[in-house]
PDB file of C-alpha atoms in Angstrom:
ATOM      1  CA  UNK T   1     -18.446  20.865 -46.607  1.00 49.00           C
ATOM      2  CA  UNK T   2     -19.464  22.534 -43.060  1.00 51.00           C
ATOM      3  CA  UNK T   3     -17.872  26.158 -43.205  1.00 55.00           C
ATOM      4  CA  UNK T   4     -17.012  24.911 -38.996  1.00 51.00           C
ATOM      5  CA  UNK T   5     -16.190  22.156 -37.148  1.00 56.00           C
ATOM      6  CA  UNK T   6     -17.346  20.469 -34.392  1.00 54.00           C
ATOM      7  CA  UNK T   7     -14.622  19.035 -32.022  1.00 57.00           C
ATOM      8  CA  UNK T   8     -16.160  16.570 -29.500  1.00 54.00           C
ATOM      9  CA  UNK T   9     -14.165  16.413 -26.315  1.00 56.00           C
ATOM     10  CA  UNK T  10     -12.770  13.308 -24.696  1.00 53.00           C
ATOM     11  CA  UNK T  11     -14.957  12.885 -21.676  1.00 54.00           C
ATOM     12  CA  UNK T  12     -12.040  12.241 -18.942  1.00 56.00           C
ATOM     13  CA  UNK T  13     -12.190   9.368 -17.178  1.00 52.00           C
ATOM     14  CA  UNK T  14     -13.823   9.678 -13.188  1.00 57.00           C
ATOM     15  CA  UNK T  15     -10.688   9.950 -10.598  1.00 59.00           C
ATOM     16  CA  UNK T  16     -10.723   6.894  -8.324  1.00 62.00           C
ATOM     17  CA  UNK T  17     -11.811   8.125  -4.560  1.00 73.00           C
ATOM     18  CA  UNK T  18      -9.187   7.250  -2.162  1.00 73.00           C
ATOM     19  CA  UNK T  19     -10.775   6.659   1.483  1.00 84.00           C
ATOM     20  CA  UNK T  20      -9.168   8.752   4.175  1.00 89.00           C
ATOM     21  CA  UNK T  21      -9.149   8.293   7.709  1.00 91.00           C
ATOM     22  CA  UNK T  22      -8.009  10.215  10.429  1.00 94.00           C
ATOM     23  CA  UNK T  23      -4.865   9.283  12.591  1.00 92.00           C
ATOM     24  CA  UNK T  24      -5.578   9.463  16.556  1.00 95.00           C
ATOM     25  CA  UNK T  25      -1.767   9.843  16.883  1.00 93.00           C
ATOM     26  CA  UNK T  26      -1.289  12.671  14.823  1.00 93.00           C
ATOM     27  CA  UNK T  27      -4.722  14.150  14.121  1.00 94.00           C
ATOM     28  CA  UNK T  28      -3.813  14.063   9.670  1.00 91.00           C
ATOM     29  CA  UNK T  29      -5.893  12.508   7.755  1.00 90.00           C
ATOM     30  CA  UNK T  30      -4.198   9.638   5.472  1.00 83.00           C
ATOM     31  CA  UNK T  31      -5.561   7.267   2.932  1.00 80.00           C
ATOM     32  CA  UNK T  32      -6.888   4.306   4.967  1.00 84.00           C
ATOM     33  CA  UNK T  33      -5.040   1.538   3.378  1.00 76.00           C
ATOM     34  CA  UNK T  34      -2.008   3.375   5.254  1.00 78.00           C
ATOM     35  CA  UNK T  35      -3.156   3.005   8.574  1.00 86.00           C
ATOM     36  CA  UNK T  36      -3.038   0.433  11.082  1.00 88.00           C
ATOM     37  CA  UNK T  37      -6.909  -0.385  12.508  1.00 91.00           C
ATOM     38  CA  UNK T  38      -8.026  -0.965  15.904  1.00 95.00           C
ATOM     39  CA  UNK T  39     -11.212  -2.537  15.605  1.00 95.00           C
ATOM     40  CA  UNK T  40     -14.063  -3.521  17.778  1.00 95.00           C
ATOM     41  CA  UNK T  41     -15.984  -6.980  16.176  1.00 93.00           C
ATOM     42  CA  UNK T  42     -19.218  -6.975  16.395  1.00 93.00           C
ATOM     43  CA  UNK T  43     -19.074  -9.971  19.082  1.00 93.00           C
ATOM     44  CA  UNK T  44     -17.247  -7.283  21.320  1.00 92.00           C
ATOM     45  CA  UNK T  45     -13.629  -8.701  20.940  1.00 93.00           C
ATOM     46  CA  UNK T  46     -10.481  -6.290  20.320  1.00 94.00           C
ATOM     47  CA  UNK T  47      -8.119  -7.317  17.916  1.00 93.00           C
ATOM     48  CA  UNK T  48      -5.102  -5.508  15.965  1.00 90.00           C
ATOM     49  CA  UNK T  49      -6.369  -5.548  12.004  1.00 86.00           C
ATOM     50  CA  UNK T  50      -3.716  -5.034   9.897  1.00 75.00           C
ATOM     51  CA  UNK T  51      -5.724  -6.084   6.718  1.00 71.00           C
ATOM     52  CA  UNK T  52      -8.252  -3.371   7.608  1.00 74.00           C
ATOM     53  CA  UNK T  53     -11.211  -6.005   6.724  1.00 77.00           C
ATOM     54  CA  UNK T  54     -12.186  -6.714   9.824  1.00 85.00           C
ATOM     55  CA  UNK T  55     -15.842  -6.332  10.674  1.00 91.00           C
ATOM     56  CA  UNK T  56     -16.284  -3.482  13.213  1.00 93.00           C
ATOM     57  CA  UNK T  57     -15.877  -0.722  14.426  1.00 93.00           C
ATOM     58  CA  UNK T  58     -12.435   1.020  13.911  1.00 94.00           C
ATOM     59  CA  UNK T  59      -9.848   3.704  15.345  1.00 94.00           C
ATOM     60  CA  UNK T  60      -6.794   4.267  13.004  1.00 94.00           C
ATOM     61  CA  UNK T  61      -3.211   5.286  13.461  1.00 91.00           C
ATOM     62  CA  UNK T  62      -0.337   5.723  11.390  1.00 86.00           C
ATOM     63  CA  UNK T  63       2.154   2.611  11.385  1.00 82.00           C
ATOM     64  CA  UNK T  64       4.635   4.901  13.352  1.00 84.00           C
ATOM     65  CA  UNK T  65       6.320   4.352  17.439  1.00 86.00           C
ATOM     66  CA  UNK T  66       5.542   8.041  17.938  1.00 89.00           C
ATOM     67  CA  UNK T  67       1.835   7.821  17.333  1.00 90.00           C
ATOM     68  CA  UNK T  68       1.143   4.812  18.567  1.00 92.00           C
ATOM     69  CA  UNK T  69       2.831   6.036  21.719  1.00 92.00           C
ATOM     70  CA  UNK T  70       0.527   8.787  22.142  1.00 93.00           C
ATOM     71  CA  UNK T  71      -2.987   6.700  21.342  1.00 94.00           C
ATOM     72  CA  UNK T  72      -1.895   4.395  23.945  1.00 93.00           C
ATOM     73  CA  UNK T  73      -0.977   7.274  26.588  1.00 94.00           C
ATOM     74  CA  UNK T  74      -4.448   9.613  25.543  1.00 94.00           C
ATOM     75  CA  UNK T  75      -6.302   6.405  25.574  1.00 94.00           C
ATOM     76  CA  UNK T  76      -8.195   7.685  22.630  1.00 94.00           C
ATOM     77  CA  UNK T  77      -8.994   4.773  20.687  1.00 95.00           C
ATOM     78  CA  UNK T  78     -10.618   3.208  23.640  1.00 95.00           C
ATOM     79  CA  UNK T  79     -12.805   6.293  23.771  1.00 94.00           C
ATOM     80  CA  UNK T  80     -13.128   5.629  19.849  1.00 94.00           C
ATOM     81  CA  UNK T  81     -14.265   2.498  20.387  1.00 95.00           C
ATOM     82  CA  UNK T  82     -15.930   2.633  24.190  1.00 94.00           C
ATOM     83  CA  UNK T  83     -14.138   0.038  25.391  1.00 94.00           C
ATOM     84  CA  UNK T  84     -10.843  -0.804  27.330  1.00 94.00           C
ATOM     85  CA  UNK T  85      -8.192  -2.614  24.615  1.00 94.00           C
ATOM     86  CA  UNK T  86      -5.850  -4.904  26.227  1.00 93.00           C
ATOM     87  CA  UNK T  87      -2.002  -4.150  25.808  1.00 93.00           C
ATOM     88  CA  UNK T  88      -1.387  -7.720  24.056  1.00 93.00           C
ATOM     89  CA  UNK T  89      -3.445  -5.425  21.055  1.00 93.00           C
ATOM     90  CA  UNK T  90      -0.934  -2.381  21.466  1.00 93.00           C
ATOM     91  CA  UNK T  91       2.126  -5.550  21.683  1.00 92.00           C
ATOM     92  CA  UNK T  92       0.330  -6.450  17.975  1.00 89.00           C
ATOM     93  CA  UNK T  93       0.467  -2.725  16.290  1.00 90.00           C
ATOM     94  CA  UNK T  94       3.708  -2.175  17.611  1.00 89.00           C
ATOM     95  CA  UNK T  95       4.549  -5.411  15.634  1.00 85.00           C
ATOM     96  CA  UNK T  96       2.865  -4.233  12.858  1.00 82.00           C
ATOM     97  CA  UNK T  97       4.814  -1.018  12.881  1.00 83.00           C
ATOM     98  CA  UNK T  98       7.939  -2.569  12.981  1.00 85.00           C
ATOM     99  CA  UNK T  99       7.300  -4.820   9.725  1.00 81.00           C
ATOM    100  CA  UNK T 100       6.384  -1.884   7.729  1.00 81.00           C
ATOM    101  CA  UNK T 101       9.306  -0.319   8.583  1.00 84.00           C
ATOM    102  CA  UNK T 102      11.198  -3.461   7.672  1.00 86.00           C
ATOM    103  CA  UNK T 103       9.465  -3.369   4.693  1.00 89.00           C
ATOM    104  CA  UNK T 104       9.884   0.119   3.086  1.00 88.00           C
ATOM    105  CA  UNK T 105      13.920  -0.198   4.577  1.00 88.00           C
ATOM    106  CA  UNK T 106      14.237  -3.478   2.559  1.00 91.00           C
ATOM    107  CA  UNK T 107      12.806  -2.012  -0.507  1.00 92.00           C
ATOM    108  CA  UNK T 108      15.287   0.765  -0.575  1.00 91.00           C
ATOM    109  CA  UNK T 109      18.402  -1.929  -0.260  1.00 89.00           C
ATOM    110  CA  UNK T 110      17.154  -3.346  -3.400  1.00 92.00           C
ATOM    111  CA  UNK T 111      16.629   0.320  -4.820  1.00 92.00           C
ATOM    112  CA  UNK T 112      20.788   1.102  -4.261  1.00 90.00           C
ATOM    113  CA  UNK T 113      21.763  -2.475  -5.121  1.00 92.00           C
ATOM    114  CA  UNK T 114      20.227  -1.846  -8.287  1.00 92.00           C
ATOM    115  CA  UNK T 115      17.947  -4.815  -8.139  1.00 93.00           C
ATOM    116  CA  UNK T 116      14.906  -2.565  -7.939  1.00 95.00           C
ATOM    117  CA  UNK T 117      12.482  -1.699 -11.239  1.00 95.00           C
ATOM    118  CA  UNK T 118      10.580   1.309 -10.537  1.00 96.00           C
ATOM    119  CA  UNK T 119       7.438   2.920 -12.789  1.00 96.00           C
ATOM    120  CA  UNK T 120       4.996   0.568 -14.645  1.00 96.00           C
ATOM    121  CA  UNK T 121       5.826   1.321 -17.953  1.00 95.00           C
ATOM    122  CA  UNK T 122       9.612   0.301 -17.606  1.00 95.00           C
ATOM    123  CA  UNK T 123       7.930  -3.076 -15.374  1.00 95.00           C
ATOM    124  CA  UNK T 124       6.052  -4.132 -18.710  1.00 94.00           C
ATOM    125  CA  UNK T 125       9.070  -3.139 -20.787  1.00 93.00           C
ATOM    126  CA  UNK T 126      11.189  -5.881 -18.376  1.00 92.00           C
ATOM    127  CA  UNK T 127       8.588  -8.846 -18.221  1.00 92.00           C
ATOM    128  CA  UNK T 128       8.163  -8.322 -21.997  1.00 89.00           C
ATOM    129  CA  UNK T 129      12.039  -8.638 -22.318  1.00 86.00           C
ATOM    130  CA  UNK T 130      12.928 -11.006 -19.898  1.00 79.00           C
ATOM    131  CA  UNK T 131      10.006 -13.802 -21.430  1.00 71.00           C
ATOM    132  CA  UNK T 132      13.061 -13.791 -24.498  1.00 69.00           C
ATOM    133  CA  UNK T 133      15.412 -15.189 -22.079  1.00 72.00           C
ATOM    134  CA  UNK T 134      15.430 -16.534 -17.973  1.00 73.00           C
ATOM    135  CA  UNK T 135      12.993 -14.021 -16.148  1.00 68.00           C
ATOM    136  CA  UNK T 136      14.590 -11.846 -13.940  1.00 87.00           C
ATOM    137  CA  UNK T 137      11.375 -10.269 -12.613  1.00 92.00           C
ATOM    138  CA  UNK T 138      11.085 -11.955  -8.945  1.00 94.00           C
ATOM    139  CA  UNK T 139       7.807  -9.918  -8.033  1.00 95.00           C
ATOM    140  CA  UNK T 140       6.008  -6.917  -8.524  1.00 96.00           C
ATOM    141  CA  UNK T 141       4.886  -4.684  -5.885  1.00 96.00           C
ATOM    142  CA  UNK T 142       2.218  -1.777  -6.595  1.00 95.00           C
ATOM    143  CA  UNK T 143       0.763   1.081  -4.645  1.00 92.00           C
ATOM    144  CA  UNK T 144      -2.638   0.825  -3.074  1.00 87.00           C
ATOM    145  CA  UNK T 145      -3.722   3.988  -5.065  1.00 88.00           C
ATOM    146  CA  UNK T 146      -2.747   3.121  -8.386  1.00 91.00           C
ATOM    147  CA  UNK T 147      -5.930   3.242 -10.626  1.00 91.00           C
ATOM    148  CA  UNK T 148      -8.403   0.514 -11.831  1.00 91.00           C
ATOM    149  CA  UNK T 149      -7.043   0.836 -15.236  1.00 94.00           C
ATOM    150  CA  UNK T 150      -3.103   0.176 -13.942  1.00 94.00           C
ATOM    151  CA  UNK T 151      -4.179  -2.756 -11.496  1.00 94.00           C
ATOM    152  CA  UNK T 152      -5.935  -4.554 -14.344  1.00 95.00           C
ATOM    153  CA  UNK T 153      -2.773  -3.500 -16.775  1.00 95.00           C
ATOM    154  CA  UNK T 154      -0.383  -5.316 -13.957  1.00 96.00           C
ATOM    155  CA  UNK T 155      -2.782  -8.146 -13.198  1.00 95.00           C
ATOM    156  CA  UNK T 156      -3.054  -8.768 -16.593  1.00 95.00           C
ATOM    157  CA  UNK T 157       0.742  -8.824 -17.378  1.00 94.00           C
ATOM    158  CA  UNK T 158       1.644 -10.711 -14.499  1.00 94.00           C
ATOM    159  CA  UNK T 159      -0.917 -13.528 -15.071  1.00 94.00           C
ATOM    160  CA  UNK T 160       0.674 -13.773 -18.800  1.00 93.00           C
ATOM    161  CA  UNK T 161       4.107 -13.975 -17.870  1.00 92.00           C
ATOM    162  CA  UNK T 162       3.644 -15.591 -14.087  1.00 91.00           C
ATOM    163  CA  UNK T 163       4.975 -13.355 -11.574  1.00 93.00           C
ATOM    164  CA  UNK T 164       3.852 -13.006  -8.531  1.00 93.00           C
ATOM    165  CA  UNK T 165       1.982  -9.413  -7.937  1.00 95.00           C
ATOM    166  CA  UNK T 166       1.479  -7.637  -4.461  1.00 93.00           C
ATOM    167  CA  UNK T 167      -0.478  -4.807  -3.493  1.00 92.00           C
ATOM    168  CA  UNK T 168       0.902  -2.976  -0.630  1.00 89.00           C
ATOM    169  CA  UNK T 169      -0.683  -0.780   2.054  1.00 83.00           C
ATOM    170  CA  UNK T 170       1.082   2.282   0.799  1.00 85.00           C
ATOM    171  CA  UNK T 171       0.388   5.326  -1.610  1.00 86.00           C
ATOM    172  CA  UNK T 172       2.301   6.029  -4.934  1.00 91.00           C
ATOM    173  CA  UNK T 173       4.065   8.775  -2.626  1.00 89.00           C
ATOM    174  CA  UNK T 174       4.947   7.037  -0.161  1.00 87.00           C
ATOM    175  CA  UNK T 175       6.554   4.253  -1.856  1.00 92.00           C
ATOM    176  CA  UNK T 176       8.682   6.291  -4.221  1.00 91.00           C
ATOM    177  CA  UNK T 177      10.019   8.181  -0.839  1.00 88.00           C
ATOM    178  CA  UNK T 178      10.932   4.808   0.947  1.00 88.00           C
ATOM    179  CA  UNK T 179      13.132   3.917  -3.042  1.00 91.00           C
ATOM    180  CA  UNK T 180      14.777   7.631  -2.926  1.00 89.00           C
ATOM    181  CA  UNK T 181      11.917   9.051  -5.601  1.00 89.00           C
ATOM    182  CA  UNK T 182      10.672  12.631  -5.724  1.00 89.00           C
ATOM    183  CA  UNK T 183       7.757  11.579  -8.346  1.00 92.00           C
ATOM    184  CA  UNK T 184       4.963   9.093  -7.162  1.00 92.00           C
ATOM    185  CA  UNK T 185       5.432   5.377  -8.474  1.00 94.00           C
ATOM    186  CA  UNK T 186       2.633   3.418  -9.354  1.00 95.00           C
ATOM    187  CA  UNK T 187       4.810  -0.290  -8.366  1.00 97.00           C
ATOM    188  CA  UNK T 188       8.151  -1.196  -8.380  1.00 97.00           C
ATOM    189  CA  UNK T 189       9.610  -5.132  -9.549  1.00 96.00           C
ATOM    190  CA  UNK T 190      12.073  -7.256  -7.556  1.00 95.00           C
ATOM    191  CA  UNK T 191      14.983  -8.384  -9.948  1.00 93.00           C
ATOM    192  CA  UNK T 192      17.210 -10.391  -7.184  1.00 92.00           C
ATOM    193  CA  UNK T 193      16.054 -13.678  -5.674  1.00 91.00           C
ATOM    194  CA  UNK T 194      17.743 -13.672  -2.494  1.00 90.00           C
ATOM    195  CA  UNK T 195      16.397 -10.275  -1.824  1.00 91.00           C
ATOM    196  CA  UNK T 196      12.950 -10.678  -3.269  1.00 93.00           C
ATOM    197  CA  UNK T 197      13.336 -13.832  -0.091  1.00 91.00           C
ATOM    198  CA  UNK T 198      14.376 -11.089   2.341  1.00 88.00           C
ATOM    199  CA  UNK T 199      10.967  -8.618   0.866  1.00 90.00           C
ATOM    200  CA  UNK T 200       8.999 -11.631   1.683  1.00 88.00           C
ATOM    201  CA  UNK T 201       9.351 -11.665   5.487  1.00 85.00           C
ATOM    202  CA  UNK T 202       7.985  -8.477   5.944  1.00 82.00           C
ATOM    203  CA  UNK T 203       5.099  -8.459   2.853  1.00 81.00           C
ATOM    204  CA  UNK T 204       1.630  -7.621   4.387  1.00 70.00           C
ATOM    205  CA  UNK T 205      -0.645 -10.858   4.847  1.00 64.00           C
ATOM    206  CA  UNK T 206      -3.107 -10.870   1.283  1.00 59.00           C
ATOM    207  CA  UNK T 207      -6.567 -11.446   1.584  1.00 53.00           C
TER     208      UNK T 207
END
C-alpha cells in the first residue's frame, strides 16, 4: 500500500459567459438579454427588436422611461447607428418598456398571493408532486442566465410532465428583486390559472 495518496481534483465546470452590452441611457453595462435593441437591418430599415435577433446593427438601452428619455433627447443611438430612427420606433420601445414592467409587477402579485414557486429545486419538488394528483404547476418561468446544465434540467422536467416553460429576458437578480428576493433565482412556477392568464399578456414573444 502507497505510504501517500494522490487526490485528483474535480476539474470545475467552465462558467457560462454572459454577453454585456452597454446602455446609451445610462452608460452601465448590463447583460444583453436585458436590454431593449435598436437595430439597423442590413436592408437599411429601423425597427424596435425586442427579441434581440434581429440582423444588424444595434444600440441598446435599458427597458426603463428614464433612459429611453434621454437616448431619444442625446440622439445617441442614431449616432450609434448613423442614421435618423423614426419616432413610430421610440412609440415601439416605449411599448416594450411598459410590458416589462407589466411583467415583473404581475409576477410579484402572484409572489404575495402565494401562487408563486420560486428556486428550481422546490419547482422539481412541485411537478414531481403534483403528477400524484391534478397539476397545479401553470408554467415555469426561468432567468436568461441560468446555466446550460439548469435549462436542460427544466427542459427536461417540463417536457416529462407537460408544462409550459419560458425563458425571460431577465437575470437571476433581477427576477428575484421584482418577487421580493435578496438571493438570485434561477425560475420561478405559476400555481394559479387565472393569473398564469394575466402573466401571459405581458410574456416576451419566443423565438
Amino acid at each position: 500500500q502507497d505510504r501517500y495518496q494522490v487526490r485528483v481534483m474535480a476539474t470545475p465546470a467552465p462558467q457560462k459567459k454572459i454577453p454585456m452590452r452597454q446602455c446609451l441611457g445610462c452608460n452601465e453595462h448590463k447583460p444583453k438579454r436585458e436590454l431593449i435593441r435598436i437595430v439597423r437591418t442590413p436592408e437599411g430599415e429601423v425597427v424596435a427588436d425586442m427579441t434581440g435577433k434581429k440582423n444588424g446593427r444595434g444600440a441598446y438601452l435599458c427597458p426603463s422611461d428614464s433612459c429611453l428619455r434621454r437616448v431619444q433627447k442625446s440622439k445617441r443611438a442614431e449616432k450609434v447607428l448613423e442614421c435618423a430612427i423614426p419616432d413610430e420606433v421610440y412609440e415601439a420601445v416605449a411599448r416594450g418598456v411598459s410590458a416589462q414592467d407589466r411583467l415583473l409587477g404581475t409576477l410579484g402579485l402572484c409572489r404575495r398571493a402565494g401562487k408563486l414557486i420560486c428556486g428550481v429545486d422546490l419547482i422539481c419538488t412541485e411537478l414531481r408532486k403534483s403528477a400524484a394528483r391534478t397539476q397545479t404547476v401553470q408554467a415555469v418561468l426561468a432567468a436568461s442566465d441560468v446555466s446550460d446544465n439548469t435549462r436542460k434540467k427544466l427542459n427536461d422536467k417540463c417536457n416529462f410532465y407537460g408544462v409550459s416553460l419560458v425563458f425571460l429576458p431577465y437575470t437571476a437578480e433581477r427576477l428575484a428583486a421584482a418577487v421580493g428576493k435578496d438571493a438570485p433565482i434561477g425560475a420561478v412556477a405559476i400555481t394559479d390559472a387565472k393569473l398564469m392568464q394575466a402573466v401571459k399578456e405581458h410574456l416576451p414573444a419566443q423565438e
